Amino acid sequence: MFCHHLRQRALPDVWTFARKNVHKLASLQNVTSLPQKKAQSFLYPFSYMEPYLDRSVDRSDFRLFHPSVEDMLRAEKLFCSSLSHRIDYYTSVERMDHAPDIKQPEVCFIGRSNVGKSSLIKALFSLSPEVEVRVSKTPGHTKKMNFFKVGRSFTIVDMPGYGHRAPKDFVDMVEPYLFTRTNLVRMFLLVDGSVGLQTADRIALEMCEETRRPYVIVVTKVDKGAPRSLLLNLLSLQNVIQNETTSCFPQPFLVSSMNFWGIYMLRCFVAHITGTVQLSNTAQS
Ligand SMILES: Nc1nc2c(ncn2[C@@H]2O[C@H](COP(=O)(O)OP(=O)(O)OP(=O)(O)O)[C@@H](O)[C@H]2O)c(=O)[nH]1
Ligand SMILES: [Mg+2]
């Protein structure tokens, strides 16, 4: 449907570079020392895709949140555990009425089983490797709502996935949380960029809309699959966001938890919407 929006060019393979250097890439400082063009693609993944889109494609929504490197550096500090700012697993619960009574702002990550929720949280916490976040190749691995405290700044909640091998009580567990949790400031709905929006994702999208809470779409696994199909999936997703949603942030965030693409920007977005980092530019959310 969106093929005519793409320019006929092959994408260069910076992912090979990323795979070889992955141990260095968790830290923004190391990324900024790369040649500028390479660094840009890690910091602002859309900038890497952009030249391959036809000029007719409106790009403005993809740059609504566009923090500076300094903003991202300030946000990154929050993801480094220290004696005065401890990042730690807090608790796991199966029911909303057992959820911890924490006042600080909270964000949660939801999405199909295997879409990469736990991996994304692990990547966000990669500068504090002692924080244990379990990931697995087997769908349906995360069975409970897992709470991680980031000092006194905010809490991140890893949710069980829906769809294949989801916990039986998924709806009873997750819906009451999404609808009633008072300190929940943003929901992050993850969609696998290598396969695009699936029927189960559409159902989740409707559920997010029903909550009337603000939410954001995160496109995961951008390192996987052919770049061309990633771009087509992205454009089709953008079309759905524009035409079928009311409380979804217009900009989808592109990430790879394997090579840290977009992780620095997402750290900054989380820090920003939880009121922990004020931006130096005019980015909005
Ligand atoms: N290539 C690639 N694989 C990824 C990425 N993120 C996650 N994966 C893989 O996807 C699989 C599932 O990852 P998880 O993070 O456990 O997925 P989840 O959404 O938490 O799954 P459930 O807990 O079952 O709901 C694992 O094999 C990960 O290594 C990514 O960015 N790129
Ligand atoms: Mg998980």
mmCIF file of C-alpha atoms and ligand atoms in Angstrom:
data_model
loop_
_atom_site.group_PDB
_atom_site.id
_atom_site.type_symbol
_atom_site.label_atom_id
_atom_site.label_comp_id
_atom_site.label_asym_id
_atom_site.label_seq_id
_atom_site.Cartn_x
_atom_site.Cartn_y
_atom_site.Cartn_z
ATOM 1 C CA MET A 1 0.000 0.000 0.000
ATOM 2 C CA PHE A 2 2.807 2.437 0.881
ATOM 3 C CA CYS A 3 5.436 1.162 -1.595
ATOM 4 C CA HIS A 4 5.332 4.395 -3.588
ATOM 5 C CA HIS A 5 6.448 6.250 -0.441
ATOM 6 C CA LEU A 6 9.841 4.550 -0.561
ATOM 7 C CA ARG A 7 12.831 5.603 -2.647
ATOM 8 C CA GLN A 8 14.661 2.949 -4.578
ATOM 9 C CA ARG A 9 17.836 2.700 -2.517
ATOM 10 C CA ALA A 10 19.292 -0.102 -0.482
ATOM 11 C CA LEU A 11 19.873 0.695 3.182
ATOM 12 C CA PRO A 12 23.526 0.462 4.245
ATOM 13 C CA ASP A 13 24.196 -2.065 6.949
ATOM 14 C CA VAL A 14 25.114 -0.149 10.121
ATOM 15 C CA TRP A 15 23.645 -3.067 12.029
ATOM 16 C CA THR A 16 26.740 -5.134 11.317
ATOM 17 C CA PHE A 17 28.726 -2.433 13.072
ATOM 18 C CA ALA A 18 26.248 -2.425 15.959
ATOM 19 C CA ARG A 19 26.400 -6.178 16.435
ATOM 20 C CA LYS A 20 30.202 -6.102 16.684
ATOM 21 C CA ASN A 21 30.282 -3.192 19.129
ATOM 22 C CA VAL A 22 27.242 -3.894 21.241
ATOM 23 C CA HIS A 23 29.126 -3.954 24.567
ATOM 24 C CA LYS A 24 30.068 -0.288 24.097
ATOM 25 C CA LEU A 25 26.689 0.970 22.979
ATOM 26 C CA ALA A 26 24.727 1.057 26.235
ATOM 27 C CA SER A 27 26.334 4.362 27.131
ATOM 28 C CA LEU A 28 25.532 7.530 25.230
ATOM 29 C CA GLN A 29 29.042 8.878 25.845
ATOM 30 C CA ASN A 30 30.507 6.062 23.745
ATOM 31 C CA VAL A 31 27.956 6.617 20.987
ATOM 32 C CA THR A 32 28.692 10.330 20.706
ATOM 33 C CA SER A 33 32.335 9.518 20.026
ATOM 34 C CA LEU A 34 31.331 7.675 16.820
ATOM 35 C CA PRO A 35 31.410 9.462 13.446
ATOM 36 C CA GLN A 36 28.470 11.869 13.393
ATOM 37 C CA LYS A 37 26.276 10.078 10.888
ATOM 38 C CA LYS A 38 26.630 6.760 12.659
ATOM 39 C CA ALA A 39 25.952 8.350 16.055
ATOM 40 C CA GLN A 40 22.826 10.045 14.697
ATOM 41 C CA SER A 41 21.326 6.746 13.632
ATOM 42 C CA PHE A 42 21.644 5.371 17.174
ATOM 43 C CA LEU A 43 20.337 8.538 18.806
ATOM 44 C CA TYR A 44 17.572 9.396 16.337
ATOM 45 C CA PRO A 45 16.739 6.149 14.493
ATOM 46 C CA PHE A 46 14.242 7.859 12.236
ATOM 47 C CA SER A 47 17.011 10.081 10.815
ATOM 48 C CA TYR A 48 18.570 6.917 9.433
ATOM 49 C CA MET A 49 15.351 5.845 7.703
ATOM 50 C CA GLU A 50 14.432 9.267 6.412
ATOM 51 C CA PRO A 51 16.546 9.438 3.238
ATOM 52 C CA TYR A 52 14.834 6.280 2.026
ATOM 53 C CA LEU A 53 11.378 7.810 2.181
ATOM 54 C CA ASP A 54 9.896 9.652 -0.740
ATOM 55 C CA ARG A 55 9.841 13.453 -0.428
ATOM 56 C CA SER A 56 6.037 13.407 -0.415
ATOM 57 C CA VAL A 57 5.932 11.683 3.009
ATOM 58 C CA ASP A 58 5.168 14.090 5.847
ATOM 59 C CA ARG A 59 7.899 13.639 8.443
ATOM 60 C CA SER A 60 6.811 16.203 11.023
ATOM 61 C CA ASP A 61 5.174 13.695 13.399
ATOM 62 C CA PHE A 62 8.398 11.710 13.586
ATOM 63 C CA ARG A 63 10.255 14.649 15.120
ATOM 64 C CA LEU A 64 7.778 15.918 17.702
ATOM 65 C CA PHE A 65 9.965 14.672 20.506
ATOM 66 C CA HIS A 66 13.516 15.466 19.502
ATOM 67 C CA PRO A 67 15.700 15.959 22.589
ATOM 68 C CA SER A 68 19.244 17.285 22.404
ATOM 69 C CA VAL A 69 22.225 15.069 23.235
ATOM 70 C CA GLU A 70 22.602 17.046 26.494
ATOM 71 C CA ASP A 71 18.985 16.243 27.433
ATOM 72 C CA MET A 72 19.644 12.578 26.725
ATOM 73 C CA LEU A 73 22.808 12.667 28.830
ATOM 74 C CA ARG A 74 20.885 14.128 31.782
ATOM 75 C CA ALA A 75 18.213 11.458 31.387
ATOM 76 C CA GLU A 76 20.819 8.718 31.179
ATOM 77 C CA LYS A 77 22.102 9.581 34.668
ATOM 78 C CA LEU A 78 18.720 8.576 36.053
ATOM 79 C CA PHE A 79 19.195 5.091 34.661
ATOM 80 C CA CYS A 80 22.504 4.650 36.543
ATOM 81 C CA SER A 81 22.010 3.154 39.975
ATOM 82 C CA SER A 82 23.932 4.694 42.899
ATOM 83 C CA LEU A 83 23.758 4.675 46.705
ATOM 84 C CA SER A 84 21.535 7.739 46.695
ATOM 85 C CA HIS A 85 19.502 6.691 43.644
ATOM 86 C CA ARG A 86 18.843 2.988 43.700
ATOM 87 C CA ILE A 87 17.335 1.206 40.730
ATOM 88 C CA ASP A 88 15.861 -2.072 41.809
ATOM 89 C CA TYR A 89 13.294 -4.727 41.188
ATOM 90 C CA TYR A 90 10.532 -3.989 43.689
ATOM 91 C CA THR A 91 7.760 -6.564 43.504
ATOM 92 C CA SER A 92 5.582 -8.754 41.253
ATOM 93 C CA VAL A 93 1.819 -8.972 41.491
ATOM 94 C CA GLU A 94 -0.957 -10.889 39.772
ATOM 95 C CA ARG A 95 -3.819 -8.614 40.723
ATOM 96 C CA MET A 96 -4.358 -4.909 40.690
ATOM 97 C CA ASP A 97 -5.468 -4.873 44.322
ATOM 98 C CA HIS A 98 -2.042 -6.254 45.269
ATOM 99 C CA ALA A 99 -0.179 -3.539 43.350
ATOM 100 C CA PRO A 100 2.200 -1.610 45.601
ATOM 101 C CA ASP A 101 1.050 1.676 47.028
ATOM 102 C CA ILE A 102 3.718 3.875 45.436
ATOM 103 C CA LYS A 103 3.088 7.536 44.827
ATOM 104 C CA GLN A 104 5.832 8.304 42.316
ATOM 105 C CA PRO A 105 4.887 8.485 38.614
ATOM 106 C CA GLU A 106 4.645 5.150 36.871
ATOM 107 C CA VAL A 107 4.962 3.979 33.261
ATOM 108 C CA CYS A 108 4.118 0.520 31.969
ATOM 109 C CA PHE A 109 5.131 -1.538 28.942
ATOM 110 C CA ILE A 110 2.461 -3.642 27.293
ATOM 111 C CA GLY A 111 2.327 -5.644 24.067
ATOM 112 C CA ARG A 112 2.034 -9.100 22.541
ATOM 113 C CA SER A 113 3.977 -11.916 24.159
ATOM 114 C CA ASN A 114 7.498 -12.015 22.707
ATOM 115 C CA VAL A 115 7.340 -8.464 21.298
ATOM 116 C CA GLY A 116 10.314 -7.476 23.468
ATOM 117 C CA LYS A 117 8.878 -5.732 26.568
ATOM 118 C CA SER A 118 11.271 -7.263 29.094
ATOM 119 C CA SER A 119 14.213 -6.882 26.698
ATOM 120 C CA LEU A 120 13.417 -3.207 26.279
ATOM 121 C CA ILE A 121 13.340 -2.649 30.043
ATOM 122 C CA LYS A 122 16.612 -4.563 30.322
ATOM 123 C CA ALA A 123 18.125 -2.284 27.648
ATOM 124 C CA LEU A 124 16.878 0.831 29.459
ATOM 125 C CA PHE A 125 18.566 -0.494 32.643
ATOM 126 C CA SER A 126 21.706 -1.718 30.866
ATOM 127 C CA LEU A 127 23.863 0.821 32.728
ATOM 128 C CA SER A 128 22.762 -0.854 35.963
ATOM 129 C CA PRO A 129 23.349 -4.504 35.009
ATOM 130 C CA GLU A 130 22.703 -5.705 38.565
ATOM 131 C CA VAL A 131 18.979 -5.040 37.997
ATOM 132 C CA GLU A 132 17.605 -8.401 36.981
ATOM 133 C CA VAL A 133 15.050 -8.328 34.161
ATOM 134 C CA ARG A 134 14.216 -11.744 32.758
ATOM 135 C CA VAL A 135 13.763 -12.214 29.028
ATOM 136 C CA SER A 136 13.091 -15.388 27.082
ATOM 137 C CA LYS A 137 12.731 -16.713 23.560
ATOM 138 C CA THR A 138 9.566 -18.512 24.683
ATOM 139 C CA PRO A 139 6.423 -16.365 24.382
ATOM 140 C CA GLY A 140 4.420 -15.917 27.575
ATOM 141 C CA HIS A 141 7.490 -15.761 29.822
ATOM 142 C CA THR A 142 6.463 -12.808 31.992
ATOM 143 C CA LYS A 143 3.489 -14.029 34.043
ATOM 144 C CA LYS A 144 3.029 -11.185 36.521
ATOM 145 C CA MET A 145 3.202 -7.414 36.595
ATOM 146 C CA ASN A 146 6.802 -6.691 37.621
ATOM 147 C CA PHE A 147 7.558 -3.358 39.274
ATOM 148 C CA PHE A 148 10.998 -1.715 39.067
ATOM 149 C CA LYS A 149 11.738 1.393 41.111
ATOM 150 C CA VAL A 150 14.031 4.020 39.662
ATOM 151 C CA GLY A 151 15.036 5.749 42.884
ATOM 152 C CA ARG A 152 12.334 8.108 44.051
ATOM 153 C CA SER A 153 11.887 9.375 40.475
ATOM 154 C CA PHE A 154 9.522 6.891 38.826
ATOM 155 C CA THR A 155 8.518 3.241 38.541
ATOM 156 C CA ILE A 156 8.606 1.067 35.413
ATOM 157 C CA VAL A 157 6.195 -1.860 35.149
ATOM 158 C CA ASP A 158 6.872 -4.861 32.905
ATOM 159 C CA MET A 159 3.560 -6.496 31.997
ATOM 160 C CA PRO A 160 2.766 -10.012 30.851
ATOM 161 C CA GLY A 161 2.113 -10.218 27.102
ATOM 162 C CA TYR A 162 -1.215 -10.810 25.404
ATOM 163 C CA GLY A 163 -1.856 -13.242 22.547
ATOM 164 C CA HIS A 164 0.080 -16.487 22.219
ATOM 165 C CA ARG A 165 0.633 -18.234 25.592
ATOM 166 C CA ALA A 166 -0.623 -15.237 27.558
ATOM 167 C CA PRO A 167 -1.484 -15.950 31.207
ATOM 168 C CA LYS A 168 -5.120 -17.172 31.479
ATOM 169 C CA ASP A 169 -6.095 -14.319 33.744
ATOM 170 C CA PHE A 170 -4.383 -11.702 31.536
ATOM 171 C CA VAL A 171 -7.446 -9.504 31.069
ATOM 172 C CA ASP A 172 -8.454 -9.638 34.751
ATOM 173 C CA MET A 173 -4.928 -8.754 35.729
ATOM 174 C CA VAL A 174 -4.033 -6.044 33.247
ATOM 175 C CA GLU A 175 -7.250 -4.164 32.480
ATOM 176 C CA PRO A 176 -8.024 -3.050 36.044
ATOM 177 C CA TYR A 177 -4.435 -1.811 36.309
ATOM 178 C CA LEU A 178 -4.594 0.169 33.059
ATOM 179 C CA PHE A 179 -7.996 1.643 33.838
ATOM 180 C CA THR A 180 -7.571 2.537 37.504
ATOM 181 C CA ARG A 181 -3.907 2.958 38.479
ATOM 182 C CA THR A 182 -3.816 6.572 39.609
ATOM 183 C CA ASN A 183 -0.055 7.243 39.341
ATOM 184 C CA LEU A 184 0.199 5.726 35.825
ATOM 185 C CA VAL A 185 1.353 8.621 33.635
ATOM 186 C CA ARG A 186 1.968 6.815 30.354
ATOM 187 C CA MET A 187 1.396 3.433 28.749
ATOM 188 C CA PHE A 188 3.904 2.197 26.176
ATOM 189 C CA LEU A 189 2.346 -0.153 23.654
ATOM 190 C CA LEU A 190 5.012 -2.218 21.909
ATOM 191 C CA VAL A 191 4.588 -3.371 18.311
ATOM 192 C CA ASP A 192 7.088 -5.640 16.555
ATOM 193 C CA GLY A 193 8.488 -3.587 13.643
ATOM 194 C CA SER A 194 9.624 -6.687 11.805
ATOM 195 C CA VAL A 195 6.046 -7.991 11.438
ATOM 196 C CA GLY A 196 3.940 -4.832 11.777
ATOM 197 C CA LEU A 197 0.558 -4.374 13.439
ATOM 198 C CA GLN A 198 -1.211 -7.707 14.077
ATOM 199 C CA THR A 199 -4.854 -8.367 14.954
ATOM 200 C CA ALA A 200 -3.944 -8.770 18.636
ATOM 201 C CA ASP A 201 -2.164 -5.389 18.542
ATOM 202 C CA ARG A 202 -5.275 -3.747 17.167
ATOM 203 C CA ILE A 203 -7.288 -5.129 20.076
ATOM 204 C CA ALA A 204 -4.678 -3.717 22.474
ATOM 205 C CA LEU A 205 -4.821 -0.388 20.665
ATOM 206 C CA GLU A 206 -8.586 -0.289 21.206
ATOM 207 C CA MET A 207 -8.113 -1.128 24.873
ATOM 208 C CA CYS A 208 -5.609 1.738 25.226
ATOM 209 C CA GLU A 209 -8.098 4.078 23.555
ATOM 210 C CA GLU A 210 -10.840 2.933 25.923
ATOM 211 C CA THR A 211 -8.748 3.836 28.965
ATOM 212 C CA ARG A 212 -8.597 7.425 27.629
ATOM 213 C CA ARG A 213 -5.111 7.656 29.044
ATOM 214 C CA PRO A 214 -2.175 8.938 27.007
ATOM 215 C CA TYR A 215 -0.104 6.210 25.414
ATOM 216 C CA VAL A 216 2.821 5.860 23.055
ATOM 217 C CA ILE A 217 3.665 3.248 20.451
ATOM 218 C CA VAL A 218 7.151 1.770 20.526
ATOM 219 C CA VAL A 219 8.287 -0.117 17.440
ATOM 220 C CA THR A 220 10.593 -2.923 18.566
ATOM 221 C CA LYS A 221 13.182 -5.149 16.851
ATOM 222 C CA VAL A 222 14.092 -2.570 14.216
ATOM 223 C CA ASP A 223 17.350 -4.486 13.718
ATOM 224 C CA LYS A 224 15.443 -7.521 12.475
ATOM 225 C CA GLY A 225 14.105 -8.254 9.007
ATOM 226 C CA ALA A 226 14.458 -6.322 5.798
ATOM 227 C CA PRO A 227 14.636 -2.535 6.230
ATOM 228 C CA ARG A 228 12.135 -2.109 3.410
ATOM 229 C CA SER A 229 9.461 -4.099 5.228
ATOM 230 C CA LEU A 230 10.265 -2.208 8.437
ATOM 231 C CA LEU A 231 9.599 1.088 6.645
ATOM 232 C CA LEU A 232 6.355 -0.188 5.145
ATOM 233 C CA ASN A 233 5.209 -1.414 8.564
ATOM 234 C CA LEU A 234 6.141 1.945 10.043
ATOM 235 C CA LEU A 235 4.171 3.934 7.457
ATOM 236 C CA SER A 236 1.131 1.750 7.854
ATOM 237 C CA LEU A 237 1.331 2.118 11.644
ATOM 238 C CA GLN A 238 1.653 5.885 11.285
ATOM 239 C CA ASN A 239 -1.506 5.847 9.179
ATOM 240 C CA VAL A 240 -3.389 3.960 11.907
ATOM 241 C CA ILE A 241 -2.137 6.371 14.603
ATOM 242 C CA GLN A 242 -3.239 9.395 12.562
ATOM 243 C CA ASN A 243 -6.643 8.087 11.559
ATOM 244 C CA GLU A 244 -7.789 5.694 14.253
ATOM 245 C CA THR A 245 -6.486 6.964 17.580
ATOM 246 C CA THR A 246 -7.253 9.898 19.843
ATOM 247 C CA SER A 247 -4.906 9.587 22.819
ATOM 248 C CA CYS A 248 -1.867 8.038 21.148
ATOM 249 C CA PHE A 249 1.220 10.253 20.863
ATOM 250 C CA PRO A 250 1.621 10.835 17.099
ATOM 251 C CA GLN A 251 5.296 9.858 17.069
ATOM 252 C CA PRO A 252 6.162 6.162 17.203
ATOM 253 C CA PHE A 253 9.498 5.445 18.908
ATOM 254 C CA LEU A 254 11.827 3.090 17.052
ATOM 255 C CA VAL A 255 14.012 0.843 19.190
ATOM 256 C CA SER A 256 16.283 -2.153 19.099
ATOM 257 C CA SER A 257 17.088 -3.688 22.456
ATOM 258 C CA MET A 258 19.832 -5.705 20.797
ATOM 259 C CA ASN A 259 21.939 -2.799 19.573
ATOM 260 C CA PHE A 260 20.484 0.110 21.590
ATOM 261 C CA TRP A 261 19.015 2.058 18.708
ATOM 262 C CA GLY A 262 16.591 4.614 20.105
ATOM 263 C CA ILE A 263 17.178 3.560 23.729
ATOM 264 C CA TYR A 264 18.789 6.897 24.684
ATOM 265 C CA MET A 265 15.827 8.813 23.274
ATOM 266 C CA LEU A 266 13.356 6.561 25.049
ATOM 267 C CA ARG A 267 15.186 7.010 28.368
ATOM 268 C CA CYS A 268 14.863 10.752 27.831
ATOM 269 C CA PHE A 269 11.167 10.498 26.981
ATOM 270 C CA VAL A 270 10.438 8.465 30.134
ATOM 271 C CA ALA A 271 12.432 10.944 32.248
ATOM 272 C CA HIS A 272 10.568 13.823 30.608
ATOM 273 C CA ILE A 273 6.995 12.564 30.970
ATOM 274 C CA THR A 274 7.567 11.547 34.596
ATOM 275 C CA GLY A 275 8.668 15.126 35.271
ATOM 276 C CA THR A 276 12.234 14.149 36.149
ATOM 277 C CA VAL A 277 14.107 15.873 33.320
ATOM 278 C CA GLN A 278 13.114 19.221 31.828
ATOM 279 C CA LEU A 279 14.094 19.564 28.203
ATOM 280 C CA SER A 280 16.339 22.358 27.031
ATOM 281 C CA ASN A 281 14.616 22.626 23.629
ATOM 282 C CA THR A 282 10.980 22.884 22.601
ATOM 283 C CA ALA A 283 10.214 19.164 22.319
ATOM 284 C CA GLN A 284 6.708 18.239 23.384
ATOM 285 C CA SER A 285 4.896 15.174 24.568
HETATM 286 N N1 LIG B 1 16.435 -9.023 17.099
HETATM 287 C C1 LIG B 1 15.856 -8.595 18.214
HETATM 288 N N2 LIG B 1 15.315 -9.473 19.076
HETATM 289 C C2 LIG B 1 14.730 -8.991 20.194
HETATM 290 C C3 LIG B 1 14.666 -7.604 20.476
HETATM 291 N N3 LIG B 1 14.002 -7.438 21.642
HETATM 292 C C4 LIG B 1 13.690 -8.677 22.083
HETATM 293 N N4 LIG B 1 14.131 -9.601 21.215
HETATM 294 C C5 LIG B 1 13.986 -11.067 21.373
HETATM 295 O O1 LIG B 1 12.600 -11.392 21.438
HETATM 296 C C6 LIG B 1 12.385 -12.463 22.357
HETATM 297 C C7 LIG B 1 11.343 -12.081 23.399
HETATM 298 O O2 LIG B 1 11.859 -11.059 24.205
HETATM 299 P P1 LIG B 1 11.186 -10.643 25.602
HETATM 300 O O3 LIG B 1 11.778 -9.330 25.974
HETATM 301 O O4 LIG B 1 11.272 -11.741 26.603
HETATM 302 O O5 LIG B 1 9.658 -10.438 25.152
HETATM 303 P P2 LIG B 1 8.400 -10.072 26.056
HETATM 304 O O6 LIG B 1 7.581 -9.097 25.289
HETATM 305 O O7 LIG B 1 8.841 -9.627 27.415
HETATM 306 O O8 LIG B 1 7.653 -11.467 26.100
HETATM 307 P P3 LIG B 1 6.619 -12.060 27.235
HETATM 308 O O9 LIG B 1 7.242 -11.852 28.579
HETATM 309 O O10 LIG B 1 6.525 -13.478 26.853
HETATM 310 O O11 LIG B 1 5.338 -11.326 27.064
HETATM 311 C C8 LIG B 1 13.756 -12.802 22.957
HETATM 312 O O12 LIG B 1 14.295 -13.906 22.251
HETATM 313 C C9 LIG B 1 14.570 -11.549 22.698
HETATM 314 O O13 LIG B 1 15.957 -11.794 22.577
HETATM 315 C C10 LIG B 1 15.249 -6.683 19.529
HETATM 316 O O14 LIG B 1 15.254 -5.465 19.675
HETATM 317 N N5 LIG B 1 15.828 -7.245 18.419
HETATM 318 MG MG MG B 2 8.465 -10.393 29.279
#
